[in-house]
mmCIF file of C-alpha atoms in Angstrom:
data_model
loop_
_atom_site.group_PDB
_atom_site.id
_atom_site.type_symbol
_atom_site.label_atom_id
_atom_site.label_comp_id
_atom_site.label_asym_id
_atom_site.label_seq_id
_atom_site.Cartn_x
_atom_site.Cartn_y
_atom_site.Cartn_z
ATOM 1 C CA UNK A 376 0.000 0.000 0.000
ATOM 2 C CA UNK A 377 1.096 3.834 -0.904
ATOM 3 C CA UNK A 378 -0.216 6.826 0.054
ATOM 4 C CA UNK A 379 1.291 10.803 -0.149
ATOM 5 C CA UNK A 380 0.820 13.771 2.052
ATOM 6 C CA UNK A 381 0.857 16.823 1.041
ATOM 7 C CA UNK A 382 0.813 19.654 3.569
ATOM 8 C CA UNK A 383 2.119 22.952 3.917
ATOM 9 C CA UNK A 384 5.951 24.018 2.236
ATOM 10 C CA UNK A 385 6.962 25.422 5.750
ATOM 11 C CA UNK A 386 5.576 25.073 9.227
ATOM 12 C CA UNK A 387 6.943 27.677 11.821
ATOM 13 C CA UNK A 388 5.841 26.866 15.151
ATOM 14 C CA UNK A 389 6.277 27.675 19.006
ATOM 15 C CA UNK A 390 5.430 30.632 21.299
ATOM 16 C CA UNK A 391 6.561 33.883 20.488
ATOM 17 C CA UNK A 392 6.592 32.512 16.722
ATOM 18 C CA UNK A 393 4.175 35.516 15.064
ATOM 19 C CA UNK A 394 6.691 37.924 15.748
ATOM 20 C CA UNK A 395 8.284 36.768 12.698
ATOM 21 C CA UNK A 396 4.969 37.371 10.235
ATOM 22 C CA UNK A 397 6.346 41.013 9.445
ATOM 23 C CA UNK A 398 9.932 40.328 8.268
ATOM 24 C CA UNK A 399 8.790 37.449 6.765
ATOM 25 C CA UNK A 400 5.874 39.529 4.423
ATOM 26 C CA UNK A 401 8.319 41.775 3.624
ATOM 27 C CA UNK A 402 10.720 39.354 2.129
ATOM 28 C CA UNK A 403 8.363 38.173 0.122
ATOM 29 C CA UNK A 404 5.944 40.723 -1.176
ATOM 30 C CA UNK A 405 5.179 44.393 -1.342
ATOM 31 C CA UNK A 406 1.844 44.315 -1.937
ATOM 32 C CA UNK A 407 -0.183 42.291 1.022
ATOM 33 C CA UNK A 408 -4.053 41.419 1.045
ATOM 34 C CA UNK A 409 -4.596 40.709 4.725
ATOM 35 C CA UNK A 410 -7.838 38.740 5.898
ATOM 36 C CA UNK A 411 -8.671 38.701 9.576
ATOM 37 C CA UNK A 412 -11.223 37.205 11.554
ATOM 38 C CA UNK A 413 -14.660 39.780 12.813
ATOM 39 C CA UNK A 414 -12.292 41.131 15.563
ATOM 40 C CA UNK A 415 -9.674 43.434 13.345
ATOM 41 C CA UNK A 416 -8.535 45.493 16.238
ATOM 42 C CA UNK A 417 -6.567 41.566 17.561
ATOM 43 C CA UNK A 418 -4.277 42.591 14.610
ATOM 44 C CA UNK A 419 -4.016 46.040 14.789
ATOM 45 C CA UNK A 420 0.013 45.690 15.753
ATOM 46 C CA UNK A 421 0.853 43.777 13.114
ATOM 47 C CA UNK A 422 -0.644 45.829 10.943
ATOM 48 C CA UNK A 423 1.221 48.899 12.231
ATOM 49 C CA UNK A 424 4.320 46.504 11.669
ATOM 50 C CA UNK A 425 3.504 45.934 8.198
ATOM 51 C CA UNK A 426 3.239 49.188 7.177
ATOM 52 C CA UNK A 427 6.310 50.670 9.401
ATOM 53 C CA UNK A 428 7.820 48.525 7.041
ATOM 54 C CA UNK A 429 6.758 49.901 3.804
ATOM 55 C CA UNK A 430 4.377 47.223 2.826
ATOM 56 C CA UNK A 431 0.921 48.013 0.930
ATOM 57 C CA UNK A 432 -1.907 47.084 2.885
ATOM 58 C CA UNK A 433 -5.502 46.136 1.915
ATOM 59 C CA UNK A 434 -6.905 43.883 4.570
ATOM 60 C CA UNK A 435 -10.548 42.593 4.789
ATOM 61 C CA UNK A 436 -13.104 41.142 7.521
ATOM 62 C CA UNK A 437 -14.034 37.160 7.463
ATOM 63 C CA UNK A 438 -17.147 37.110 9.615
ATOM 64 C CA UNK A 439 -18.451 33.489 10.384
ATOM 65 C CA UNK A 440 -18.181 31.055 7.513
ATOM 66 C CA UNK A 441 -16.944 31.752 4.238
ATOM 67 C CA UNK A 442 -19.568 31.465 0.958
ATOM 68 C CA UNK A 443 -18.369 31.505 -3.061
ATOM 69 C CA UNK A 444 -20.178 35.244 -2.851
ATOM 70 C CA UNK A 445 -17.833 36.104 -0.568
ATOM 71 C CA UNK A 446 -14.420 34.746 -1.792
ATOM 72 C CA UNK A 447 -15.613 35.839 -5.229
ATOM 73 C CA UNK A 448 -15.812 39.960 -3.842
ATOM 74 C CA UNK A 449 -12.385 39.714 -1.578
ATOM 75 C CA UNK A 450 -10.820 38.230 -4.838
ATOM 76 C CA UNK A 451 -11.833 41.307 -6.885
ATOM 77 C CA UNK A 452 -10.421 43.636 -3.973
ATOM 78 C CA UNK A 453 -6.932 42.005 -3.599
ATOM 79 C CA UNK A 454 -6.636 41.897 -8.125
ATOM 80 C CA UNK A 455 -7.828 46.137 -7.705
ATOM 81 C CA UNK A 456 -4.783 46.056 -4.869
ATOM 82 C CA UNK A 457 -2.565 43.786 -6.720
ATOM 83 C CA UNK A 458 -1.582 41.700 -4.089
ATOM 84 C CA UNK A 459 1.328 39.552 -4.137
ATOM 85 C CA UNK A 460 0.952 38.027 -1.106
ATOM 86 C CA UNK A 461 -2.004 36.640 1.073
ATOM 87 C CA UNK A 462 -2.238 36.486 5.033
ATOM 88 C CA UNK A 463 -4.712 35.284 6.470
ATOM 89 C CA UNK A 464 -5.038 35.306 10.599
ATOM 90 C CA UNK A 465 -7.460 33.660 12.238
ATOM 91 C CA UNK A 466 -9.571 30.346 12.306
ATOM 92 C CA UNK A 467 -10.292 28.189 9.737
ATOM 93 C CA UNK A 468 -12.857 30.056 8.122
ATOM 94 C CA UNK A 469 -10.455 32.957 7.282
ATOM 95 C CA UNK A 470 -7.349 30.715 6.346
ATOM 96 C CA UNK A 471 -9.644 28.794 4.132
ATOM 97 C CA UNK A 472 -10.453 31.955 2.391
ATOM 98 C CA UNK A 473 -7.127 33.410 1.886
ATOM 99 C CA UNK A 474 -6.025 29.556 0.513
ATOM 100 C CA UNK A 475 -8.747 30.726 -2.260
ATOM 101 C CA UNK A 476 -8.157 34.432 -2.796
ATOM 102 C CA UNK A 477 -4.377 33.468 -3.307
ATOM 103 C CA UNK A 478 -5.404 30.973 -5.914
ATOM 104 C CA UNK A 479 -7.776 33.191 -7.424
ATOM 105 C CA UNK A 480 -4.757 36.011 -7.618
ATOM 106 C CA UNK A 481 -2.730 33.764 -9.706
ATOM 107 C CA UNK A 482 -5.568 31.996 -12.158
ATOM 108 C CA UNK A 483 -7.895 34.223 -13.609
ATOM 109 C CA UNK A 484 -11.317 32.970 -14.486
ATOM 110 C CA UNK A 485 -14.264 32.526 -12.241
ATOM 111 C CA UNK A 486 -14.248 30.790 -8.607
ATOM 112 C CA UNK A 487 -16.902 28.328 -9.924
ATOM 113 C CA UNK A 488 -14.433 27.197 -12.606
ATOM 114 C CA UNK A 489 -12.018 24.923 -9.808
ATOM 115 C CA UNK A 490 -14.545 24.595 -7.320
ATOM 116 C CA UNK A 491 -15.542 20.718 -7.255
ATOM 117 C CA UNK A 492 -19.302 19.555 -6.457
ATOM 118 C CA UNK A 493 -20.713 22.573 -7.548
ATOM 119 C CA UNK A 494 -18.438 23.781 -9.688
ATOM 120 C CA UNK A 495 -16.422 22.504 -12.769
ATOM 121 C CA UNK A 496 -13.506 21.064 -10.696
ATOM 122 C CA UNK A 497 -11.190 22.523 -13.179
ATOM 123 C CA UNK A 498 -7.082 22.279 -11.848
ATOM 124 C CA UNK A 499 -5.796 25.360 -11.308
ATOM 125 C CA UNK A 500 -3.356 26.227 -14.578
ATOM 126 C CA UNK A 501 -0.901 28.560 -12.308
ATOM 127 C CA UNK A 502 0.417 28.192 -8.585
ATOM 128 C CA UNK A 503 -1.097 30.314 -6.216
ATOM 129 C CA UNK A 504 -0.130 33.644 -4.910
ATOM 130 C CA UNK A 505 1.730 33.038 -1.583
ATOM 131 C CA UNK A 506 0.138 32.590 1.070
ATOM 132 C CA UNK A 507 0.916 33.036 5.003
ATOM 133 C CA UNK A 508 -1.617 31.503 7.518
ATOM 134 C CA UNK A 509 -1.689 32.633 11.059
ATOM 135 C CA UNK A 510 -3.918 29.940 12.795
ATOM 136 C CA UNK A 511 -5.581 31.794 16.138
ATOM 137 C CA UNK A 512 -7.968 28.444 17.381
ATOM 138 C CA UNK A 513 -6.789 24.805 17.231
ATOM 139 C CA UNK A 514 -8.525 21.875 15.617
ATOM 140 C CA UNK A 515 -9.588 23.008 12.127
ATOM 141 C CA UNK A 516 -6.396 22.078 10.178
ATOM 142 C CA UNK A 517 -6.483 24.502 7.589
ATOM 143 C CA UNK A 518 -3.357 25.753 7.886
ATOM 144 C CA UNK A 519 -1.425 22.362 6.563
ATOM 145 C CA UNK A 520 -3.866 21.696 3.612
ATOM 146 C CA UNK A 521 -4.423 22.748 0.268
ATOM 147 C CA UNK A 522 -8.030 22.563 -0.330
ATOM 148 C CA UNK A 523 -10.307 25.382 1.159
ATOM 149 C CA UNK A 524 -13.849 24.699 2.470
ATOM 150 C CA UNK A 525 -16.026 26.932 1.220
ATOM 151 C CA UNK A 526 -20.364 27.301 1.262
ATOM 152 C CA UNK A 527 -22.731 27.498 -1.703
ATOM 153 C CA UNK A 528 -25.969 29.399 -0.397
ATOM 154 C CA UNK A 529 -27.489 28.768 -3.585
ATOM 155 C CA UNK A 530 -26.310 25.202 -3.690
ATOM 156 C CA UNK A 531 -26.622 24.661 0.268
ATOM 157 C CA UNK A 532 -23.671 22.431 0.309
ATOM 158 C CA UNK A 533 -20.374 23.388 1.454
#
């Protein structure tokens, strides 16, 4: 019997650890999309960070769980910002949607084009934009995959 795993490129763990989210962002981007959980002010230093360091900063509010409609808008705000790099900090429902957005950044089309069940499960043609998560709750796992979980009101199916 075989199997493979694929998780995450790079796994930085341990207290203290999300002191290292700005110089990280800045080595890799200069343009940052930044997704956040319904309380923004949690972030509000790192944000300061961010743009002490020169970076340009367009963040945006996941409230509860993330729907196509959604994903579809903050993917239209980070291609008018021209992001280069995702972060997404919170639970899974915000990590889920940055895996998306950053996809979305990189392969142009519409979100129902790779979404499987209720989509047309196309592969995506391009790698995705990077993307940084910050878990804040244990337990969801979305942080070492690379599928995101996303709802379909008009399907009701997630």
């Amino acid at each position: 019997m075989t199997f493979e795993f694929a998780t995450a490129n790079r796994i930085i763990f341990g207290r203290g650890k999300v002191s290292l989210l700005t110089a990280l962002a800045a080595e890799r981007a200069k343009r940052l999309f930044v997704l956040t959980g319904g309380d923004k002010s949690r972030i509000a230093p790192f944000i300061t960070d961010l743009q002490n360091q020169g970076l340009d900063i367009r963040d945006f509010q996941i409230s509860g769980e993330p729907d196509t409609d959604l994903v579809i808008k903050a993917s239209a705000l980070a291609r008018q910002h021209k992001a280069d790099l995702v972060i997404a900090i919170g639970g899974g429902s915000v990590i889920d949607s940055g895996k998306a957005i950053a996809a979305l950044l990189t392969n142009h089309g519409d979100l129902l084009d790779y979404l499987e069940v209720v989509g047309s499960g196309k592969a995506l043609q391009n790698p995705s934009a990077p993307c940084i998560a910050v878990p804040t709750t244990a337990g969801t796992g979305s942080e070492v995959t690379r599928n995101a979980v996303l709802r379909s009101k008009k399907d009701a199916v997630k």
